[in-house]
Structure formats: structure tokens, C-alpha cells
CSV table of C-alpha atoms in Angstrom, one decimal:
chain,number,residue,atom,x,y,z
U,274,MET,CA,-68.2,19.0,68.5
U,275,ASN,CA,-66.3,17.7,72.0
U,276,ILE,CA,-62.9,16.9,71.0
U,277,PRO,CA,-61.2,14.5,73.3
U,278,SER,CA,-58.4,15.9,75.6
U,279,SER,CA,-55.7,13.5,74.5
U,280,ILE,CA,-56.3,14.8,70.6
U,281,LEU,CA,-56.1,18.8,71.7
U,282,THR,CA,-52.4,17.4,73.8
U,283,MET,CA,-51.3,15.8,70.8
U,284,LEU,CA,-51.9,19.0,68.5
U,285,ALA,CA,-50.6,21.2,71.1
U,286,GLY,CA,-47.3,18.9,71.4
U,287,ILE,CA,-46.9,19.3,67.4
U,288,ALA,CA,-47.5,23.0,67.3
U,289,LEU,CA,-45.1,23.6,70.2
U,290,THR,CA,-42.7,21.5,68.4
U,291,LEU,CA,-42.6,23.1,65.4
U,292,ALA,CA,-42.7,26.6,66.6
U,293,SER,CA,-39.9,26.0,69.0
U,294,ILE,CA,-37.8,24.2,66.1
U,295,TRP,CA,-38.8,27.3,63.5
U,296,TYR,CA,-37.6,30.1,66.2
U,297,GLY,CA,-34.8,28.2,67.2
U,298,GLN,CA,-33.2,27.8,63.6
U,299,ASN,CA,-34.7,31.7,62.6
U,300,HIS,CA,-33.9,33.8,66.0
U,301,GLY,CA,-31.7,36.4,64.2
U,302,LEU,CA,-29.7,36.9,67.4
U,303,MET,CA,-26.4,36.0,66.1
U,304,PRO,CA,-24.1,38.0,63.7
U,305,VAL,CA,-22.9,36.2,60.5
U,306,GLU,CA,-20.6,33.2,60.0
U,307,ALA,CA,-17.4,34.0,59.2
U,308,SER,CA,-15.7,30.8,60.3
U,309,ARG,CA,-15.9,27.2,60.8
U,310,ASP,CA,-16.1,27.5,64.6
U,311,ALA,CA,-19.0,29.8,64.2
U,312,GLU,CA,-21.1,27.3,62.5
U,313,LEU,CA,-20.3,24.6,65.3
U,314,ILE,CA,-20.8,27.4,67.9
U,315,ASP,CA,-24.4,28.3,66.3
U,316,GLY,CA,-25.2,24.6,66.2
U,317,LEU,CA,-25.2,24.5,69.8
U,318,PHE,CA,-26.8,27.7,70.4
U,319,ASN,CA,-29.5,27.2,68.1
U,320,THR,CA,-30.2,23.7,69.8
U,321,MET,CA,-30.1,25.3,73.1
U,322,MET,CA,-32.8,28.1,71.8
U,323,THR,CA,-35.0,25.3,70.5
U,324,ILE,CA,-35.3,23.8,74.0
U,325,GLY,CA,-35.3,26.9,75.6
U,326,THR,CA,-38.2,28.1,73.5
U,327,ALA,CA,-40.1,24.8,73.8
U,328,ILE,CA,-39.6,25.1,77.7
U,329,PHE,CA,-40.9,28.5,77.8
U,330,LEU,CA,-44.0,27.8,75.5
U,331,LEU,CA,-44.9,24.7,77.6
U,332,VAL,CA,-44.9,26.4,80.8
U,333,GLU,CA,-46.4,29.7,79.8
U,334,GLY,CA,-48.9,27.5,78.0
U,335,VAL,CA,-49.8,25.5,81.2
U,336,LEU,CA,-50.0,28.8,83.0
U,337,LEU,CA,-52.7,30.4,80.7
U,338,VAL,CA,-54.6,27.3,80.6
U,339,CYS,CA,-54.6,26.9,84.0
U,340,LEU,CA,-55.5,30.6,85.0
U,341,VAL,CA,-58.6,30.2,82.2
U,342,LYS,CA,-60.1,26.7,83.3
U,343,PHE,CA,-59.2,26.7,87.0
U,344,ARG,CA,-60.2,30.3,87.9
U,345,ARG,CA,-62.9,31.2,90.4
U,346,ARG,CA,-66.2,31.2,89.2
U,347,PRO,CA,-68.6,34.1,90.4
U,348,GLY,CA,-70.3,33.1,93.5
U,349,ASP,CA,-68.0,30.5,94.4
U,350,THR,CA,-66.4,30.8,97.8
U,351,SER,CA,-65.2,27.3,98.4
U,352,ASP,CA,-62.0,26.2,99.0
U,353,GLY,CA,-59.5,24.7,96.4
U,354,PRO,CA,-59.1,20.7,96.6
U,355,PRO,CA,-56.5,19.9,99.1
U,356,ILE,CA,-53.6,18.3,96.7
U,357,GLU,CA,-50.4,17.6,98.6
U,358,GLY,CA,-48.5,16.1,95.9
U,359,ASN,CA,-47.8,14.1,92.8
U,360,ILE,CA,-44.9,11.8,92.7
U,361,SER,CA,-45.1,10.5,89.4
U,362,LEU,CA,-45.5,14.4,88.1
U,363,GLU,CA,-42.2,15.3,90.2
U,364,ILE,CA,-40.2,12.7,88.7
U,365,VAL,CA,-41.0,13.4,85.4
U,366,TRP,CA,-40.2,17.3,85.6
U,367,THR,CA,-37.1,16.0,87.6
U,368,ALA,CA,-35.8,13.7,84.8
U,369,ILE,CA,-36.7,15.7,81.8
U,370,PRO,CA,-34.3,18.7,83.2
U,371,VAL,CA,-31.5,16.0,84.0
U,372,VAL,CA,-31.3,14.6,80.4
U,373,ILE,CA,-31.5,18.1,78.5
U,374,VAL,CA,-28.2,19.0,80.7
U,375,LEU,CA,-26.4,15.8,80.1
U,376,VAL,CA,-27.4,16.1,76.5
U,377,LEU,CA,-26.2,19.6,76.0
U,378,GLY,CA,-23.1,18.8,78.2
U,379,VAL,CA,-22.0,16.0,75.9
U,380,TYR,CA,-23.1,17.8,72.9
U,381,SER,CA,-21.1,21.3,73.8
U,382,PHE,CA,-17.8,18.8,75.0
U,383,ASP,CA,-17.8,17.3,71.5
U,384,VAL,CA,-18.1,21.0,70.0
U,385,TYR,CA,-15.1,22.3,72.3
U,386,ASN,CA,-13.4,19.4,71.1
U,387,SER,CA,-13.9,19.9,67.2
U,388,MET,CA,-12.9,23.7,67.5
U,389,GLY,CA,-9.7,22.4,69.3
U,390,GLY,CA,-10.5,23.4,72.7
U,391,PHE,CA,-8.5,20.3,74.3
U,392,ASP,CA,-5.2,20.6,72.3
U,393,PRO,CA,-2.5,20.3,74.6
U,394,GLU,CA,-0.1,22.0,72.3
U,395,ALA,CA,-2.2,25.6,72.9
U,396,ALA,CA,-0.8,25.5,76.3
U,397,GLN,CA,2.6,27.3,76.1
U,398,ASP,CA,3.2,28.2,79.8
U,399,PRO,CA,0.7,26.6,82.3
U,400,SER,CA,2.4,28.9,85.3
U,401,ALA,CA,1.1,31.7,87.1
U,402,VAL,CA,2.4,35.2,86.8
U,403,GLN,CA,1.2,37.9,89.3
U,404,VAL,CA,2.2,41.1,87.7
U,405,ALA,CA,2.4,44.8,89.1
U,406,MET,CA,2.6,47.9,87.2
U,407,LEU,CA,3.0,51.5,88.3
U,408,PRO,CA,1.5,54.6,87.2
U,409,GLY,CA,3.4,56.1,84.5
U,410,ASP,CA,5.6,52.7,84.1
U,411,SER,CA,6.1,51.4,80.4
U,412,GLU,CA,7.4,48.1,81.9
U,413,VAL,CA,5.6,45.2,83.1
U,414,MET,CA,7.4,44.1,86.7
U,415,PRO,CA,6.6,40.8,87.7
U,416,LEU,CA,6.1,40.0,91.5
U,417,ILE,CA,6.2,36.1,91.7
U,418,GLU,CA,8.0,34.4,89.1
U,419,GLY,CA,5.9,31.5,87.7
U,420,ALA,CA,7.4,27.8,87.9
U,421,SER,CA,10.1,27.0,85.7
U,422,HIS,CA,9.2,23.2,86.1
U,423,PRO,CA,9.2,21.2,82.4
U,424,MET,CA,5.3,21.1,81.2
U,425,GLY,CA,3.9,18.0,81.2
U,426,HIS,CA,0.4,16.7,79.4
U,427,GLN,CA,-2.2,19.3,79.8
U,428,HIS,CA,-5.9,18.4,79.5
U,429,LEU,CA,-7.2,21.8,78.8
U,430,ALA,CA,-5.6,24.5,76.3
U,431,LEU,CA,-5.0,28.0,77.0
U,432,GLY,CA,-7.4,29.0,74.1
U,433,ILE,CA,-8.4,27.3,71.3
U,434,GLY,CA,-5.7,25.2,69.4
U,435,ALA,CA,-5.5,22.9,66.7
U,436,SER,CA,-8.7,20.8,65.8
U,437,PRO,CA,-8.5,16.8,65.6
U,438,GLU,CA,-8.4,17.0,61.6
U,439,THR,CA,-5.3,19.5,62.0
U,440,ALA,CA,-3.8,18.1,65.0
U,441,GLY,CA,-0.1,17.8,64.3
U,442,LYS,CA,-0.2,20.3,61.5
U,443,PRO,CA,1.8,23.5,61.3
U,444,ALA,CA,-0.8,26.4,60.6
U,445,ASP,CA,-0.9,28.4,57.2
U,446,LEU,CA,-0.3,31.7,58.8
U,447,THR,CA,0.8,32.7,62.4
U,448,VAL,CA,0.6,35.9,63.7
U,449,ASN,CA,1.8,37.3,67.0
U,450,VAL,CA,-0.7,39.3,69.0
U,451,LEU,CA,0.3,42.0,71.3
U,452,GLY,CA,-2.3,43.7,73.8
U,453,LEU,CA,-1.4,46.6,75.4
U,454,GLN,CA,-3.6,49.8,76.9
U,455,TYR,CA,-5.4,50.5,74.7
U,456,ALA,CA,-4.4,48.9,71.2
U,457,TRP,CA,-3.8,45.5,69.4
U,458,ILE,CA,-0.4,45.2,67.7
U,459,PHE,CA,0.1,42.3,65.2
U,460,THR,CA,3.4,41.0,64.2
U,461,TYR,CA,3.5,38.4,61.1
U,462,PRO,CA,7.2,36.8,62.5
U,463,ASP,CA,7.6,34.7,59.4
U,464,LEU,CA,6.8,37.7,56.7
U,465,GLY,CA,8.3,40.5,59.0
U,466,ILE,CA,5.4,42.6,58.6
U,467,THR,CA,3.9,44.5,62.1
U,468,ALA,CA,0.8,46.4,61.6
U,469,GLY,CA,-2.5,47.9,63.7
U,470,GLU,CA,-4.8,45.4,61.8
U,471,LEU,CA,-5.2,41.9,61.3
U,472,HIS,CA,-5.1,40.7,58.0
U,473,VAL,CA,-5.6,36.7,56.6
U,474,PRO,CA,-6.5,34.8,53.8
U,475,VAL,CA,-9.9,32.9,53.6
U,476,ASN,CA,-10.2,29.2,54.1
U,477,LYS,CA,-6.6,29.1,55.4
U,478,ASP,CA,-5.5,27.7,58.8
U,479,VAL,CA,-4.9,30.9,61.2
U,480,ARG,CA,-2.9,30.7,64.1
U,481,LEU,CA,-2.8,33.4,66.5
U,482,LEU,CA,-0.1,33.8,69.7
U,483,LEU,CA,-1.5,36.3,71.9
U,484,LYS,CA,0.3,38.0,74.8
U,485,ALA,CA,-0.7,41.7,76.8
U,486,GLN,CA,2.0,44.2,77.9
U,487,ASP,CA,0.2,45.4,80.9
U,488,VAL,CA,-2.7,44.2,82.0
U,489,ILE,CA,-5.4,41.2,81.2
U,490,HIS,CA,-7.3,41.9,77.8
U,491,ALA,CA,-9.9,39.7,76.0
U,492,PHE,CA,-9.7,39.4,72.2
U,493,TRP,CA,-13.1,39.1,70.6
U,494,LEU,CA,-14.1,38.1,67.3
U,495,PRO,CA,-18.0,38.1,67.6
U,496,GLU,CA,-18.6,36.9,63.7
U,497,PHE,CA,-16.1,34.2,64.3
U,498,ARG,CA,-17.7,33.3,67.9
U,499,LEU,CA,-14.0,33.4,69.5
U,500,LYS,CA,-13.1,35.3,72.6
U,501,GLN,CA,-9.8,34.6,74.4
U,502,ASP,CA,-8.2,36.2,77.6
U,503,VAL,CA,-4.8,37.7,77.1
U,504,MET,CA,-2.5,37.5,79.9
U,505,PRO,CA,0.8,39.6,80.9
U,506,GLY,CA,4.0,38.1,81.6
U,507,SER,CA,5.2,34.7,80.2
U,508,LEU,CA,1.7,33.2,80.0
U,509,GLN,CA,0.9,32.8,76.2
U,510,SER,CA,-2.5,31.8,74.7
U,511,GLU,CA,-3.6,30.6,71.4
U,512,LEU,CA,-6.6,30.8,68.8
U,513,ARG,CA,-6.6,28.7,65.6
U,514,PHE,CA,-9.5,29.1,63.1
U,515,THR,CA,-10.3,28.9,59.8
U,516,PRO,CA,-12.2,32.1,58.4
U,517,THR,CA,-14.6,31.1,55.6
U,518,ARG,CA,-15.9,34.8,54.5
U,519,ALA,CA,-14.1,37.3,52.9
U,520,GLY,CA,-15.0,40.8,54.4
U,521,GLU,CA,-14.2,43.3,57.9
U,522,TYR,CA,-14.8,42.6,61.1
U,523,PRO,CA,-14.4,44.3,64.3
U,524,ILE,CA,-12.0,43.3,67.2
U,525,ILE,CA,-13.2,44.0,70.3
U,526,CYS,CA,-11.0,43.8,74.0
U,527,ALA,CA,-14.4,42.2,75.9
U,528,GLU,CA,-12.2,42.5,79.4
U,529,LEU,CA,-12.3,45.9,81.5
U,530,CYS,CA,-8.5,47.2,81.2
U,531,GLY,CA,-8.7,50.9,81.9
U,532,PRO,CA,-10.7,53.7,81.8
U,533,TYR,CA,-10.7,53.6,78.1
U,534,HIS,CA,-11.2,50.3,77.6
U,535,GLY,CA,-14.1,50.9,75.0
U,536,ALA,CA,-11.7,52.6,72.7
U,537,MET,CA,-9.4,49.5,72.5
U,538,ALA,CA,-10.6,48.0,69.2
U,539,SER,CA,-9.3,47.2,65.6
U,540,LYS,CA,-10.1,45.3,62.6
U,541,LEU,CA,-9.8,41.8,61.0
U,542,TYR,CA,-9.6,41.7,57.1
U,543,VAL,CA,-10.4,38.6,55.5
U,544,HIS,CA,-9.3,38.6,52.0
U,545,THR,CA,-9.4,36.6,48.9
U,546,PRO,CA,-6.2,35.0,47.9
U,547,GLU,CA,-5.7,37.9,45.3
U,548,GLU,CA,-6.5,40.5,47.9
U,549,TYR,CA,-4.2,39.3,50.4
U,550,GLU,CA,-1.3,38.7,47.8
U,551,THR,CA,-1.8,42.6,47.1
U,552,TRP,CA,-1.7,43.3,50.6
U,553,LEU,CA,1.4,41.5,51.1
U,554,GLN,CA,3.1,43.0,48.3
U,555,SER,CA,1.8,46.6,49.7
U,556,GLN,CA,3.4,46.2,52.9
U,557,VAL,CA,6.7,44.8,51.6
U,558,ALA,CA,7.1,47.8,49.2
U,559,ASN,CA,6.6,50.1,52.1
U,560,ARG,CA,8.9,48.1,54.4
U,561,PRO,CA,12.4,49.8,54.7
U,562,ASP,CA,15.8,47.9,52.9
U,563,GLN,CA,16.9,44.8,54.8
U,564,VAL,CA,20.4,45.8,56.4
U,565,GLN,CA,23.2,44.9,54.3
U,566,THR,CA,26.2,43.0,55.1
U,567,ILE,CA,28.8,45.0,56.6
U,568,ALA,CA,31.6,42.0,55.8
U,569,SER,CA,32.1,38.0,54.9
U,570,THR,CA,34.9,36.6,55.9
U,571,SER,CA,34.4,34.0,53.0
U,572,ASP,CA,35.3,36.7,50.6
U,573,PRO,CA,39.0,37.2,50.5
U,574,ASN,CA,38.5,40.7,48.5
U,575,VAL,CA,36.6,42.2,51.0
U,576,ASN,CA,38.9,44.1,52.8
U,577,TYR,CA,37.5,47.8,52.8
U,578,LEU,CA,37.4,47.7,56.3
U,579,ALA,CA,41.0,47.2,57.0
U,580,PRO,CA,41.9,51.0,56.9
U,581,PHE,CA,39.2,51.7,59.6
U,582,SER,CA,40.4,48.9,61.8
U,583,GLN,CA,43.9,50.1,61.7
U,584,GLN,CA,43.1,53.3,62.8
U,585,LEU,CA,40.7,52.2,65.6
U,586,ASN,CA,43.6,49.8,66.6
U,587,GLN,CA,46.1,52.9,66.6
U,588,GLN,CA,43.9,55.0,68.5
U,589,TRP,CA,42.0,52.4,70.9
U,590,GLY,CA,43.8,49.2,70.7
U,591,ILE,CA,42.5,46.1,69.2
U,592,ASP,CA,40.0,45.1,71.7
U,593,ARG,CA,38.4,48.1,71.7
U,594,ALA,CA,38.2,48.6,67.9
U,595,LEU,CA,36.2,45.4,67.7
U,596,GLU,CA,34.2,46.3,70.4
U,597,HIS,CA,33.3,49.8,68.6
U,598,LEU,CA,32.7,48.1,65.4
U,599,HIS,CA,30.2,45.5,67.0
U,600,SER,CA,28.3,48.3,68.8
U,601,GLN,CA,28.1,50.1,65.3
U,602,VAL,CA,26.7,47.1,63.6
U,603,HIS,CA,24.4,46.4,66.8
U,604,SER,CA,22.9,49.9,66.6
U,605,GLN,CA,22.3,49.9,63.0
U,606,ALA,CA,20.5,46.5,63.4
U,607,GLN,CA,18.3,48.6,66.2
U,608,VAL,CA,17.5,51.5,64.0
U,609,HIS,CA,16.3,49.0,61.3
U,610,SER,CA,14.4,47.3,63.8
U,611,GLN,CA,12.5,50.4,64.8
U,612,ALA,CA,12.4,51.9,61.3
U,613,GLN,CA,10.5,48.7,60.3
U,614,VAL,CA,8.3,48.6,63.3
U,615,HIS,CA,7.5,52.5,62.9
U,616,SER,CA,6.9,51.9,58.7
U,617,GLN,CA,3.4,50.8,59.5
U,618,ALA,CA,0.8,54.0,59.3
U,619,GLN,CA,-1.5,51.2,61.2
U,620,VAL,CA,1.1,50.8,64.2
U,621,HIS,CA,1.5,54.7,64.5
U,622,ALA,CA,-2.4,55.1,64.9
U,623,GLN,CA,-2.7,52.6,67.0
U,624,MET,CA,0.6,53.4,69.6
U,625,ASP,CA,-0.7,57.4,69.1
U,626,ARG,CA,-4.4,56.7,70.2
U,627,SER,CA,-2.6,54.8,73.2
U,628,MET,CA,-1.0,57.3,74.4
U,629,GLU,CA,-3.6,59.9,73.9
U,630,LEU,CA,-5.7,58.0,76.1
U,631,THR,CA,-3.2,57.2,79.0
U,632,ALA,CA,-2.6,61.5,78.9
U,633,ASP,CA,-6.0,62.2,79.1
U,634,HIS,CA,-6.1,59.6,82.2
U,635,SER,CA,-3.4,61.2,84.0
U,636,ASN,CA,-5.2,64.7,83.4
U,637,LEU,CA,-8.1,63.6,84.7
U,638,GLN,CA,-6.6,62.2,87.8
U,639,GLN,CA,-4.6,65.4,88.6
U,640,LEU,CA,-8.0,67.4,88.1
U,641,ILE,CA,-9.9,65.2,90.6
U,642,ALA,CA,-6.7,65.3,92.9
U,643,HIS,CA,-6.3,68.9,92.3
U,644,PRO,CA,-9.6,70.6,91.6
U,645,ALA,CA,-8.2,74.0,92.1
U,646,ALA,CA,-5.3,73.6,89.8
């Protein structure tokens, strides 16, 4: 039975379309979706995978058909037909990629906007800062300060801010993230908690404010489809997302930040409301007591500092006495702040690992410079 070529072409097109759609939705190349942003990104990725699979099958299919149908027959020594070109075919294979690129561009723009990529509030400081760091220095020294002019309208955010649905609304949880060689430190400013791991509740709007202490890092959450460069100096970037799947997920530095870049990792824990409340209570229980008020001018009965102030006044004078008392209160506040930070076991682990890696790097440099030693 001789089947018309038009029918064969139609059947081949149907088979190609079905195979492309199936593989584009079932490729299994991405990790699990753990946030709303991941669903948006995966939708765009699956569309691109479907189109790419269709183009691959079409091109390779045509090549295979041509290899079989137009192969040189035994005994055929003649030349092929002198084909110079086909204007219609060239227009078609130029117009199709143009349309595909335009559609993907509009689609990706919509996805990025839905994620909050064009939120101007995410750009805290658009000025550039040049940073230098000498070996052994623990402080970052800015060489060229960023411009101090007031920030105007920003068309591009430094990270992922509020989505159109949450624009103008405060996040349910704000966490300050500090990247340093080679650790991540997470501070909850509203809760007074500092940790070496990130803990967030499920189905809550989370806002991360990211800065680097030394060099450029990249905060990457593969299961959340989010990655943001973390800059040193005064430049602050932002990531805002809503986790939708409870579990444990890796936090990876995706920017080469030094010889031990591969060891710069942490964990993100997405808790149910009950588990998150339990974690909060455990952190509060391990936190040192708050600094007690030394004196209150509103209570006339509180005069237990009078003997000390008189003694100090007799020895040093009233001005020096007040200065001494102020320095004592300030020192107590500093001790409390340091104790609160270092009370977290995770922070200790992260910082110890960072110091060990830095020491190993210094020893390696000395060994290379002085092999005989």
C-alpha cells in the first residue's frame, strides 16, 4: 500500500509533538519544587525543554531521512542536482526561530515579574563599591565609596523582591544573611536570634537581606530555583520567596570565593508551624538573659547607685564618674551582645570551620613559598 507523503508528514508531526510534550514535562532534570517561584521557573524550563526537544527531533529526523532516501546508489557516479537555494524555505526557518525567541522572551519577562524581579524596593543601594582585602585582614577596606546621592526610581532590582500580589506588604519573616569565607550567618532581627542555619515556616512570605563581609558570594537554593550574588561593602541584595514544601534543603555558594569555596555550605529547614514554634522556643531558651536595667529615673526609690557615684565623685570628680559609669554600662551591653551571638552552636561551628579553612590556606601558601621549611 502506497501511503501519500502528506499523510506520512502529518503522522510524523503528530508523533513528534506528542513525544516533545511528554519529554518536556517528564524529563526529571530538576530537583523537587519547594517554593512558589520554583513552580514558575519550572513552567518556563519545561516549555523551553519541549521546544528544544521538538527542534532536536525534527532536525535529526530530517537528517536520517535524507541519509536513507538520498544516499548514493551502487553504480551511481553522477553528480547531484545543482540546487542553489530556496527563498521560501529560508524565510520559514528564519521566521520560526524569531517567533520562538519572542514568545520565550515575553514568557520569561512575565515569570520574572511574577517572582518580584522588577520590584524597585529590592534595590537598597545601587551605588558601586570597590573593595580590597589584604591577607590576614578581617575587615573590608573600601577603596572607592559609592555615590551618596538619593536613590531614584530603579527599573531593575538587586535580587527578587515582592511579587505584584505582595507589593507594599511587609514580609512575614525577615532574616539578615551575612556571607563570609567560608560560612553563612543568619540573624533574625525581630527575634534576637543568630544561627548558622536558616529556619523558616512553610507557606509564609520570607525576606532575606544579603550582604558579604569579604568577597563576592552567591546564595543558591536549588530546590527554590533562586540564586543571588551577595556583594561586599554597602550594597545589599534581597531574596523574597514563599516556601511551599517542608523539609531540609542545601544552601550553596555558587560563586568562586576562595580556595575552600566548595566547603561553604549550610542548610535551610522549612518547618510546619508547630515545628517552627518549637525551634523558636529552643532558641529563646538557650539565649542568655537580657541585660537588666541598672537605674530608672522615673522611680524615685531607686537610689542604690548613689554611694558608688559619691565615691567616684570624690576620687575622680563628677564628670569622670559619669564617664566611668557610662563605660561600664556600655561594656556590659557589649558583653551581652557577644554572648548572645556566640551562644548559638551553629554559629560556632560555621566560624570554626571558616577559621580552620583560612589557616589551612595560609599554611599552604607558606609551604609553596618555602618548600624547604
